[in-house]
Every structure is written in structure tokens, then in C-alpha cells.
Amino acid sequence: MTELRNRGVGVLVDAYGTGNYLPPAFDRLGIDVVHVQSSPEPITRMQPWDRASYVDALVYNPDGSTEVALKELEALFVIPGQEPGVLLADRLSEALGLRTNGTTFSEARRNKFKMINAVAAAGLRTAAQLITDDAEEAVAWAAGSGYWPCVAKPLSSASTDGVFICSDAESLRAAFPAILASSTVFNGANTEVLVQSFLEGPEYIVDTVSVDGHVCVCGVWQYEKVLLPNGKPIYNRDILVSPTDPAAVALMDYTRAILEVLRIHNGPAHSEVIITADGPVLVEIGARLNGNMHPAFHDACLGANAADLTALAYARPERFLAEYGDTIYRKRQPAVVYNTPTMLSGTVVSVNEPLVEAIRNRPSVVDLTVKRKPGDVIVPTHDLLTSPLRVFMTAPDQSTLDADYEFIDSVRESVYEVTP
């Protein structure tokens, strides 16, 4: 830690998943990075962070030694690499006097119940909600207020993990033991259930990067979702929306207000918002990169990507403000992210590599993530985590995109050979 190279040094906390795109983004700006892991053990249900991308790595110690080490390092910034690092990154950046979102609203950026309460207190539209560990209390709340269907989910998780759409008392009662007996994606225990009124309408992603409250809207995407018979919603495609679409305009205005309420004045944010008959309503927001973010893909369809914009925001904030502050994205060409479902169940014996290559060679395919390997268990898709393939697709014309989607949809169940 004391043998520094002749470059600036910053800190990423829990850079799992798409956080892996941040070290090379900072490297291109002449900044080395140190990784801080917030928990003694790594989070196993997320793509691991790459040790080779860092000049050093620490496991956070609550005795204050981590703050001392980072101060001696003269860290330029401390930011979360992904969702589990948000709270610690807020604490460390505030303690070191660096650019920060502060700790006052940290809990509201992670705890979904506190998040919606804060937004409601600011006078913005939200779902009605209840937090409880008692299924009968939840049933009485939903029945008494006419909240059928309603949503039951963990207080803190991601990727539709543990989310149930409950149409009646029986399905709501069944959701409670399923949620309370499970752990979150981030290895945390579920001790209470968040129950919310169901929001009717299309759901969207709004991705942003900010410096001192000056927001760059990086993209707006509409979720194409399917509701399974077990009450679980799964994402099928994320479809890029034009910034001039009236829905996108309303979403951007609403999201800017949410960022202000939760004091996400610096760095990336990933918002999920439903447009109801009354207007946009927040599902949840994360003060971190989109889990579907892909630099080459976003560069192709948007001309920029949130990883490089985040690096610019912290390494060259003046340049960010001059070039991207208070701006919105440009849709260069049609684009989708396709998270394929499966009905396969068993152990993966092999991956059909010629078919994988055929998918990769389709004109619109920028990248394909094959999530399972021989020996892995595969189960019928019930949330985003159990989708076995992710395909990033963009093309100058919609017809090419549609043809490639139809091809992939027709062959997706042939990618894996499975022993039941």
C-alpha cells in the first residue's frame, strides 16, 4: 500500500459484476485502483471481482485501520463497485473528506422500505407498503386496503431475487416462508418481508451518472417482462427507448427528483420506475452501475457508457461537467438486452459451442454471456439470476435486431445439454 506508482489511486468497494468494468475505465484515465471488500467472505452469488485489476486489496476492518490505510494512500475517491458496497463507500468517502453522497441517506439508498418512505415524504408518487415478518398481518393489510394483487419481496436484494406477485391471501402467505427462509443475493439474511401495492404499467430503467448534482442521463430502457405461473416476474428484453419519447421525458424528470430526494449527487445510479395511470412511480434505485451495463454495447447504441462516465466523474470532474453535466443520451441505433428463459432442469453436461458461435456471429450480437458450464445445475427460469444466457444486441435497423432475436429465441434451449 505504501509503494505507490506515479499515478493517482482510487478505491472501489465490492466491485462485483459490472464493477469489473471500472478498473480499466480508470486505468485509461491514468488512475490505479485498490479494492476494499466490505465483508470477511466474498459474495458468492455475484460475479467475482478480478484481483489482477487492482494494485492492492483490503478486507474492511471496523476498527478504523482501513480508514487510516486509505488516508495514507491519499485516495482520490471511494466509490461502490456494486450494490453491496454502497453503505461502506458512503462511510469511507465521508470519513476521508472526499466527493461523497454522504451517510445521511445511506440506509434509504439500500433499504427499500426506507427508500420509498423518503420518496413519499418528499411528495412524490410511490407504492403503499408494509414491512413485517407476519404473513397474517400482511394478508390483513392487503385485504383491508384492497391491495390485490400485491408484491412481496426482500428488503435488500437484486435481480428480482425473492420477488413474488401475490394475487390473493393464499399466494401471499406462501411467499413469506419462501422469502424468510432464503438469503439475499448479497449473502444477507431475510428477517422481514416488504409488501407493496402492485404498480400497474410498463417498467423502465433509467441510468444516470452525476457530479455535484449535475445529472447525465445515460439511457432509458423499457423492460419486456413475463409473469410466470408461480407469480414470479422475469425479464425478457430490455429495449432502448428514444430520449424524445414522452415516456422517457417523464421518466427523466421523475428520476432527477428521486436523485435529489435520496441525495445521490455523485456517481452512477440505476433506477427502476413504472409508469402508472397517474404517472411514474419508483420501484427502486441503486447508487451504482446497472447490472446489465456493457461498455462496448452501450458505446455502439448510445455513444457512451456508464463505466467510463463514472471514471470521468471522479478522475476528471471538471471535464465531466463540461461535456456531460445536465445532458441526456442520444439513441444512435436500436438495441436490446435479451435475458433468455429456460425450462431445462438438471446438470449441464456440455455447452453446444458451435451454436454459441453461431449466436455470437449474428449481425446484431455485440456479446453473449453463457452463464452455465459443464457440471453446473440449471433450473427453470424463475428470476433474472436463473436466466442462462444474456445477449447484448444492437443494429442500425430494427429488422436485423428482430430477426436475430427470433433466431436466438428458437435455438436457446439447444445451447445446453442437460442430464435431468
Coordinates of C-alpha atoms in Angstrom, one line a residue:
M1 CA 0.0 0.0 0.0
T2 CA 2.9 2.4 0.6
E3 CA 4.8 1.6 -2.6
L4 CA 2.7 3.8 -4.9
R5 CA 3.2 4.2 -8.6
N6 CA 3.4 7.6 -10.2
R7 CA -0.3 7.7 -10.8
G8 CA -3.3 8.7 -8.8
V9 CA -5.0 6.0 -6.7
G10 CA -8.7 5.5 -6.0
V11 CA -10.8 2.9 -4.1
L12 CA -13.6 0.6 -5.3
V13 CA -15.8 -1.2 -2.7
D14 CA -17.3 -4.5 -3.6
A15 CA -16.7 -4.3 -7.4
Y16 CA -18.6 -7.4 -8.3
G17 CA -20.4 -8.0 -11.6
T18 CA -20.3 -4.9 -13.8
G19 CA -18.0 -3.3 -11.2
N20 CA -15.3 -5.2 -13.1
Y21 CA -15.6 -2.6 -15.9
L22 CA -14.5 0.2 -13.6
P23 CA -10.7 -0.6 -13.2
P24 CA -10.0 -0.5 -16.9
A25 CA -12.0 2.7 -17.2
F26 CA -9.9 4.4 -14.5
D27 CA -6.8 2.9 -16.0
R28 CA -7.5 4.7 -19.3
L29 CA -7.5 8.0 -17.3
G30 CA -4.2 7.2 -15.6
I31 CA -5.7 6.1 -12.2
D32 CA -4.9 2.9 -10.3
V33 CA -7.4 1.3 -8.1
V34 CA -7.4 -0.5 -4.7
H35 CA -10.3 -2.9 -3.9
V36 CA -12.0 -2.9 -0.5
Q37 CA -14.2 -5.9 0.3
S38 CA -16.9 -5.0 2.8
S39 CA -17.4 -8.4 4.3
P40 CA -14.9 -11.0 5.5
E41 CA -16.0 -13.5 2.9
P42 CA -16.7 -12.7 -0.7
I43 CA -20.2 -12.7 -2.0
T44 CA -20.6 -16.0 -3.9
R45 CA -23.8 -15.3 -5.9
M46 CA -22.3 -12.4 -7.8
Q47 CA -19.6 -12.4 -10.5
P48 CA -16.3 -12.1 -8.5
W49 CA -14.1 -9.0 -8.7
D50 CA -10.8 -9.5 -10.6
R51 CA -7.8 -9.2 -8.2
A52 CA -5.4 -8.7 -11.2
S53 CA -7.1 -5.4 -12.0
Y54 CA -6.0 -3.8 -8.6
V55 CA -2.7 -2.6 -7.2
D56 CA -3.9 -3.8 -3.8
A57 CA -6.8 -5.3 -2.0
L58 CA -8.2 -5.0 1.6
V59 CA -10.9 -6.6 3.6
Y60 CA -12.7 -3.8 5.6
N61 CA -11.8 -3.8 9.3
P62 CA -14.3 -1.8 11.5
D63 CA -11.5 -0.9 14.0
G64 CA -10.6 2.1 11.9
S65 CA -7.5 0.7 10.3
T66 CA -9.0 0.7 6.8
E67 CA -9.7 4.5 7.0
V68 CA -6.1 5.0 8.2
A69 CA -4.7 3.0 5.4
L70 CA -6.7 4.8 2.7
K71 CA -5.8 8.1 4.1
E72 CA -2.1 7.2 4.0
L73 CA -2.7 6.1 0.4
E74 CA -4.1 9.6 -0.4
A75 CA -7.1 8.0 -2.1
L76 CA -8.7 10.3 -4.7
F77 CA -12.1 8.7 -4.3
V78 CA -14.0 5.8 -2.7
I79 CA -17.0 4.5 -4.7
P80 CA -19.2 1.4 -4.7
G81 CA -18.4 -1.1 -7.4
Q82 CA -21.8 -2.7 -7.0
E83 CA -24.8 -2.7 -4.7
P84 CA -23.3 -4.3 -1.6
G85 CA -20.6 -1.7 -1.4
V86 CA -22.9 1.4 -1.2
L87 CA -23.1 1.8 2.6
L88 CA -19.4 1.3 3.2
A89 CA -18.4 3.5 0.3
D90 CA -20.6 6.3 1.7
R91 CA -19.0 5.9 5.1
L92 CA -15.4 5.8 3.8
S93 CA -15.8 8.7 1.4
E94 CA -17.4 10.9 4.0
A95 CA -14.8 10.0 6.7
L96 CA -11.9 10.8 4.3
G97 CA -13.5 14.1 3.1
L98 CA -13.8 13.0 -0.5
R99 CA -16.5 13.6 -3.0
T100 CA -19.4 11.7 -1.5
N101 CA -23.2 11.2 -1.3
G102 CA -22.8 11.2 2.4
T103 CA -24.3 8.9 5.1
T104 CA -27.5 10.8 6.0
F105 CA -29.5 8.9 3.3
S106 CA -27.3 5.8 3.0
E107 CA -29.9 3.5 4.5
A108 CA -32.6 4.9 2.3
R109 CA -30.4 4.0 -0.7
R110 CA -30.2 0.4 0.3
N111 CA -33.3 -0.5 2.4
K112 CA -36.3 -0.5 0.1
F113 CA -38.8 0.3 2.8
K114 CA -36.9 3.4 3.9
M115 CA -36.3 4.3 0.3
I116 CA -40.0 4.5 -0.5
N117 CA -40.8 6.3 2.7
A118 CA -38.2 9.0 1.9
V119 CA -39.6 9.4 -1.6
A120 CA -43.2 9.6 -0.3
A121 CA -42.2 12.1 2.4
A122 CA -40.9 14.4 -0.4
G123 CA -44.4 14.3 -2.0
L124 CA -43.5 12.1 -4.9
R125 CA -45.7 9.2 -6.1
T126 CA -44.9 5.8 -4.5
A127 CA -46.5 2.4 -3.8
A128 CA -48.2 1.8 -0.5
Q129 CA -46.2 -0.5 1.7
L130 CA -45.9 -2.6 4.8
I131 CA -42.8 -4.2 6.4
T132 CA -43.5 -7.3 8.6
D133 CA -42.4 -10.8 9.4
D134 CA -46.0 -11.9 10.0
A135 CA -47.9 -13.3 7.0
E136 CA -51.3 -12.8 8.6
E137 CA -50.5 -9.1 9.2
A138 CA -49.6 -8.8 5.6
V139 CA -52.8 -10.5 4.5
A140 CA -54.9 -8.3 6.7
W141 CA -53.2 -5.2 5.3
A142 CA -53.7 -6.2 1.7
A143 CA -57.3 -7.4 2.2
G144 CA -58.3 -4.4 4.2
S145 CA -57.0 -1.9 1.7
G146 CA -57.9 -3.8 -1.4
Y147 CA -54.2 -4.3 -2.5
W148 CA -54.8 -7.4 -4.7
P149 CA -52.5 -8.2 -6.4
C150 CA -49.6 -7.1 -4.2
V151 CA -45.8 -7.5 -4.3
A152 CA -43.8 -9.4 -1.6
K153 CA -40.0 -9.1 -1.7
P154 CA -36.9 -8.9 0.5
L155 CA -35.9 -5.5 1.9
S156 CA -32.5 -5.6 0.2
S157 CA -31.7 -7.8 -2.8
A158 CA -31.5 -7.5 -6.6
S159 CA -32.2 -9.2 -10.0
T160 CA -35.9 -9.9 -9.0
D161 CA -34.4 -12.3 -6.4
G162 CA -37.2 -13.3 -4.0
V163 CA -39.9 -11.2 -5.6
F164 CA -43.5 -12.5 -5.7
I165 CA -46.6 -11.1 -7.3
C166 CA -49.4 -12.3 -5.0
S167 CA -53.0 -12.3 -6.3
D168 CA -54.7 -13.5 -3.1
A169 CA -54.2 -14.4 0.6
E170 CA -53.0 -17.9 -0.2
S171 CA -50.2 -16.8 -2.5
L172 CA -49.1 -14.0 -0.1
R173 CA -48.9 -16.5 2.8
A174 CA -46.8 -18.8 0.6
A175 CA -44.4 -16.0 -0.3
F176 CA -43.4 -15.4 3.4
P177 CA -41.7 -18.7 4.2
A178 CA -40.0 -18.7 0.7
I179 CA -38.5 -15.2 1.4
L180 CA -37.7 -15.6 5.1
A181 CA -36.0 -19.0 4.6
S182 CA -33.7 -17.6 1.9
S183 CA -30.8 -15.2 1.9
T184 CA -30.3 -12.3 -0.4
V185 CA -28.0 -12.2 -3.4
F186 CA -25.6 -10.3 -1.1
N187 CA -25.4 -13.2 1.5
G188 CA -27.7 -11.4 3.9
A189 CA -30.5 -13.0 5.9
N190 CA -34.1 -12.1 5.2
T191 CA -35.7 -11.3 8.5
E192 CA -38.7 -9.3 7.3
V193 CA -40.7 -9.0 4.1
L194 CA -41.6 -5.9 2.3
V195 CA -45.2 -5.9 1.0
Q196 CA -46.2 -3.2 -1.5
S197 CA -49.3 -2.3 -3.6
F198 CA -48.9 -3.6 -7.1
L199 CA -48.0 -0.9 -9.7
E200 CA -49.8 -1.4 -13.0
G201 CA -48.0 -0.3 -16.1
P202 CA -44.8 -0.7 -18.1
E203 CA -41.5 -0.7 -16.2
Y204 CA -38.4 1.1 -17.3
I205 CA -34.7 1.5 -16.4
V206 CA -33.2 5.0 -16.1
D207 CA -29.4 5.1 -15.8
T208 CA -27.5 8.2 -14.7
V209 CA -24.1 9.5 -13.7
S210 CA -23.8 12.7 -11.7
V211 CA -21.2 15.2 -10.3
D212 CA -22.3 17.6 -7.6
G213 CA -26.0 17.1 -8.6
H214 CA -25.4 17.7 -12.3
V215 CA -27.0 14.7 -13.9
C216 CA -26.1 12.9 -17.1
V217 CA -28.9 10.6 -18.2
C218 CA -27.1 7.7 -19.8
G219 CA -30.1 5.7 -21.1
V220 CA -33.7 4.8 -20.7
W221 CA -34.8 1.2 -21.4
Q222 CA -38.2 -0.5 -21.2
Y223 CA -38.5 -3.9 -19.6
E224 CA -40.3 -6.5 -21.5
K225 CA -41.5 -8.9 -18.7
V226 CA -43.2 -12.2 -18.4
L227 CA -45.2 -13.3 -15.3
L228 CA -44.6 -17.0 -14.6
P229 CA -47.4 -19.2 -13.2
N230 CA -45.7 -19.2 -9.8
G231 CA -46.2 -15.5 -9.5
K232 CA -42.6 -14.5 -10.3
P233 CA -41.9 -11.9 -12.9
I234 CA -38.9 -12.5 -15.2
Y235 CA -37.3 -10.0 -17.5
N236 CA -37.2 -11.0 -21.2
R237 CA -35.7 -8.0 -23.0
D238 CA -34.5 -4.5 -22.1
I239 CA -35.4 -2.3 -25.1
L240 CA -33.7 1.1 -25.7
V241 CA -36.2 4.0 -25.7
S242 CA -35.7 7.2 -27.7
P243 CA -34.9 10.2 -25.4
T244 CA -37.7 12.2 -27.2
D245 CA -40.3 9.6 -26.4
P246 CA -42.9 11.2 -24.0
A247 CA -42.4 8.3 -21.6
A248 CA -38.7 8.9 -21.5
V249 CA -39.1 12.6 -20.9
A250 CA -41.5 11.9 -17.9
L251 CA -39.1 9.3 -16.5
M252 CA -36.1 11.5 -16.7
D253 CA -37.9 14.3 -14.8
Y254 CA -39.1 12.0 -12.1
T255 CA -35.7 10.3 -11.7
R256 CA -33.9 13.6 -11.3
A257 CA -36.3 14.3 -8.4
I258 CA -35.6 10.9 -6.9
L259 CA -31.8 11.5 -7.1
E260 CA -32.3 14.8 -5.2
V261 CA -34.5 13.2 -2.5
L262 CA -32.0 10.5 -1.8
R263 CA -29.0 12.8 -2.2
I264 CA -27.4 10.8 -5.0
H265 CA -25.5 13.8 -6.1
N266 CA -22.3 11.9 -7.2
G267 CA -21.6 8.8 -9.3
P268 CA -23.8 6.3 -11.0
A269 CA -27.4 5.4 -10.3
H270 CA -29.7 2.6 -11.7
S271 CA -33.4 3.4 -11.3
E272 CA -36.4 1.2 -12.0
V273 CA -39.6 3.0 -12.5
I274 CA -43.1 2.0 -13.5
I275 CA -45.4 4.4 -15.4
T276 CA -48.8 4.0 -13.9
A277 CA -52.0 5.7 -15.0
D278 CA -51.1 8.5 -12.6
G279 CA -47.5 8.9 -13.8
P280 CA -44.0 7.5 -13.0
V281 CA -43.6 5.6 -9.7
L282 CA -40.3 4.4 -8.2
V283 CA -39.8 0.6 -7.9
E284 CA -36.3 1.0 -6.5
I285 CA -33.0 2.8 -7.1
G286 CA -29.4 1.7 -6.6
A287 CA -26.5 4.1 -6.3
R288 CA -24.3 2.0 -8.5
L289 CA -23.9 0.7 -12.1
N290 CA -26.6 -1.1 -14.0
G291 CA -26.1 -4.9 -13.6
N292 CA -26.7 -5.1 -17.4
M293 CA -24.2 -2.4 -18.3
H294 CA -21.8 -3.4 -21.1
P295 CA -19.3 -0.7 -22.3
A296 CA -18.8 -1.9 -26.0
F297 CA -22.6 -2.4 -26.3
H298 CA -23.5 0.9 -24.9
D299 CA -20.8 2.7 -26.9
A300 CA -22.4 1.2 -30.0
C301 CA -26.0 2.2 -29.3
L302 CA -25.6 5.2 -27.1
G303 CA -22.1 6.6 -27.9
A304 CA -21.0 6.4 -24.2
N305 CA -21.2 4.0 -21.3
A306 CA -21.7 4.5 -17.5
A307 CA -18.4 2.9 -16.5
D308 CA -16.3 5.4 -18.5
L309 CA -18.6 8.2 -17.4
T310 CA -18.2 7.2 -13.7
A311 CA -14.4 7.1 -14.1
L312 CA -14.5 10.6 -15.7
A313 CA -16.8 11.9 -13.0
Y314 CA -14.3 11.0 -10.3
A315 CA -11.0 11.4 -12.1
R316 CA -11.8 14.5 -14.2
P317 CA -14.9 16.1 -12.7
E318 CA -14.4 19.4 -14.4
R319 CA -14.2 17.7 -17.8
F320 CA -17.3 15.6 -16.9
L321 CA -19.3 18.7 -16.1
A322 CA -18.2 20.5 -19.3
E323 CA -19.0 17.6 -21.5
Y324 CA -21.8 15.6 -19.8
G325 CA -23.3 17.7 -16.9
D326 CA -27.1 18.1 -17.2
T327 CA -27.2 16.2 -20.5
I328 CA -29.3 13.4 -21.9
Y329 CA -28.3 10.4 -24.0
R330 CA -28.6 10.0 -27.8
K331 CA -30.1 6.8 -29.2
R332 CA -27.7 6.0 -32.1
Q333 CA -29.5 2.8 -33.1
P334 CA -32.0 0.2 -31.9
A335 CA -30.7 -2.0 -29.1
V336 CA -31.9 -4.8 -26.7
V337 CA -30.5 -6.9 -23.9
Y338 CA -32.1 -10.3 -24.1
N339 CA -32.1 -12.5 -20.9
T340 CA -33.2 -15.9 -22.2
P341 CA -35.6 -18.1 -20.2
T342 CA -35.3 -21.9 -20.0
M343 CA -37.4 -24.8 -19.0
L344 CA -34.4 -27.1 -18.6
S345 CA -33.7 -28.8 -15.2
G346 CA -30.7 -30.8 -14.2
T347 CA -26.9 -30.8 -14.6
V348 CA -25.2 -29.3 -17.5
V349 CA -23.3 -32.0 -19.4
S350 CA -21.9 -29.8 -22.2
V351 CA -22.3 -26.5 -24.0
N352 CA -23.0 -26.5 -27.7
E353 CA -20.1 -24.4 -28.7
P354 CA -20.9 -24.3 -32.5
L355 CA -24.3 -22.9 -31.6
V356 CA -22.8 -20.4 -29.2
E357 CA -20.5 -19.3 -32.0
A358 CA -23.5 -19.1 -34.4
I359 CA -25.3 -16.8 -32.0
R360 CA -22.1 -14.6 -31.5
N361 CA -21.8 -14.3 -35.3
R362 CA -25.3 -12.9 -35.8
P363 CA -25.1 -9.3 -37.2
S364 CA -26.6 -7.6 -34.2
V365 CA -24.9 -9.5 -31.4
V366 CA -22.2 -7.5 -29.6
D367 CA -21.7 -10.0 -26.8
L368 CA -23.1 -13.2 -25.4
T369 CA -22.8 -14.3 -21.7
V370 CA -23.0 -18.1 -21.3
K371 CA -23.8 -18.3 -17.6
R372 CA -23.6 -22.1 -17.1
K373 CA -20.7 -24.5 -17.6
P374 CA -20.5 -28.3 -17.5
G375 CA -21.2 -29.6 -14.0
D376 CA -23.4 -26.6 -13.1
V377 CA -27.0 -27.1 -12.1
I378 CA -29.6 -25.5 -14.4
V379 CA -33.2 -24.9 -13.3
P380 CA -36.3 -23.5 -15.0
T381 CA -36.0 -19.7 -15.0
H382 CA -37.8 -18.0 -12.1
D383 CA -35.8 -14.8 -11.8
L384 CA -33.1 -12.9 -13.6
L385 CA -30.4 -14.9 -11.8
T386 CA -31.7 -18.2 -13.3
S387 CA -31.7 -16.9 -16.9
P388 CA -28.9 -19.0 -18.5
L389 CA -27.9 -16.6 -21.3
R390 CA -27.6 -12.9 -21.7
V391 CA -27.3 -11.4 -25.2
F392 CA -26.4 -7.8 -26.0
M393 CA -27.8 -6.8 -29.4
T394 CA -27.8 -3.7 -31.5
A395 CA -28.1 -2.9 -35.2
P396 CA -28.7 0.1 -37.4
D397 CA -32.1 -1.3 -38.4
Q398 CA -34.9 -2.8 -36.4
S399 CA -35.5 -5.7 -38.8
T400 CA -32.0 -7.1 -38.3
L401 CA -32.5 -6.9 -34.5
D402 CA -35.8 -8.6 -34.7
A403 CA -34.5 -11.4 -37.0
D404 CA -31.6 -12.1 -34.6
Y405 CA -33.9 -12.2 -31.6
E406 CA -36.2 -14.7 -33.3
F407 CA -33.3 -16.9 -34.2
I408 CA -31.9 -16.9 -30.7
D409 CA -35.3 -17.5 -29.2
S410 CA -35.7 -20.5 -31.5
V411 CA -32.4 -22.2 -30.5
R412 CA -31.8 -21.1 -26.9
E413 CA -32.9 -24.4 -25.4
S414 CA -30.3 -26.2 -27.5
V415 CA -27.3 -24.3 -26.1
Y416 CA -27.0 -26.7 -23.1
E417 CA -27.1 -30.4 -23.0
V418 CA -28.6 -31.4 -19.6
T419 CA -28.9 -34.6 -17.6
P420 CA -32.2 -34.5 -15.8

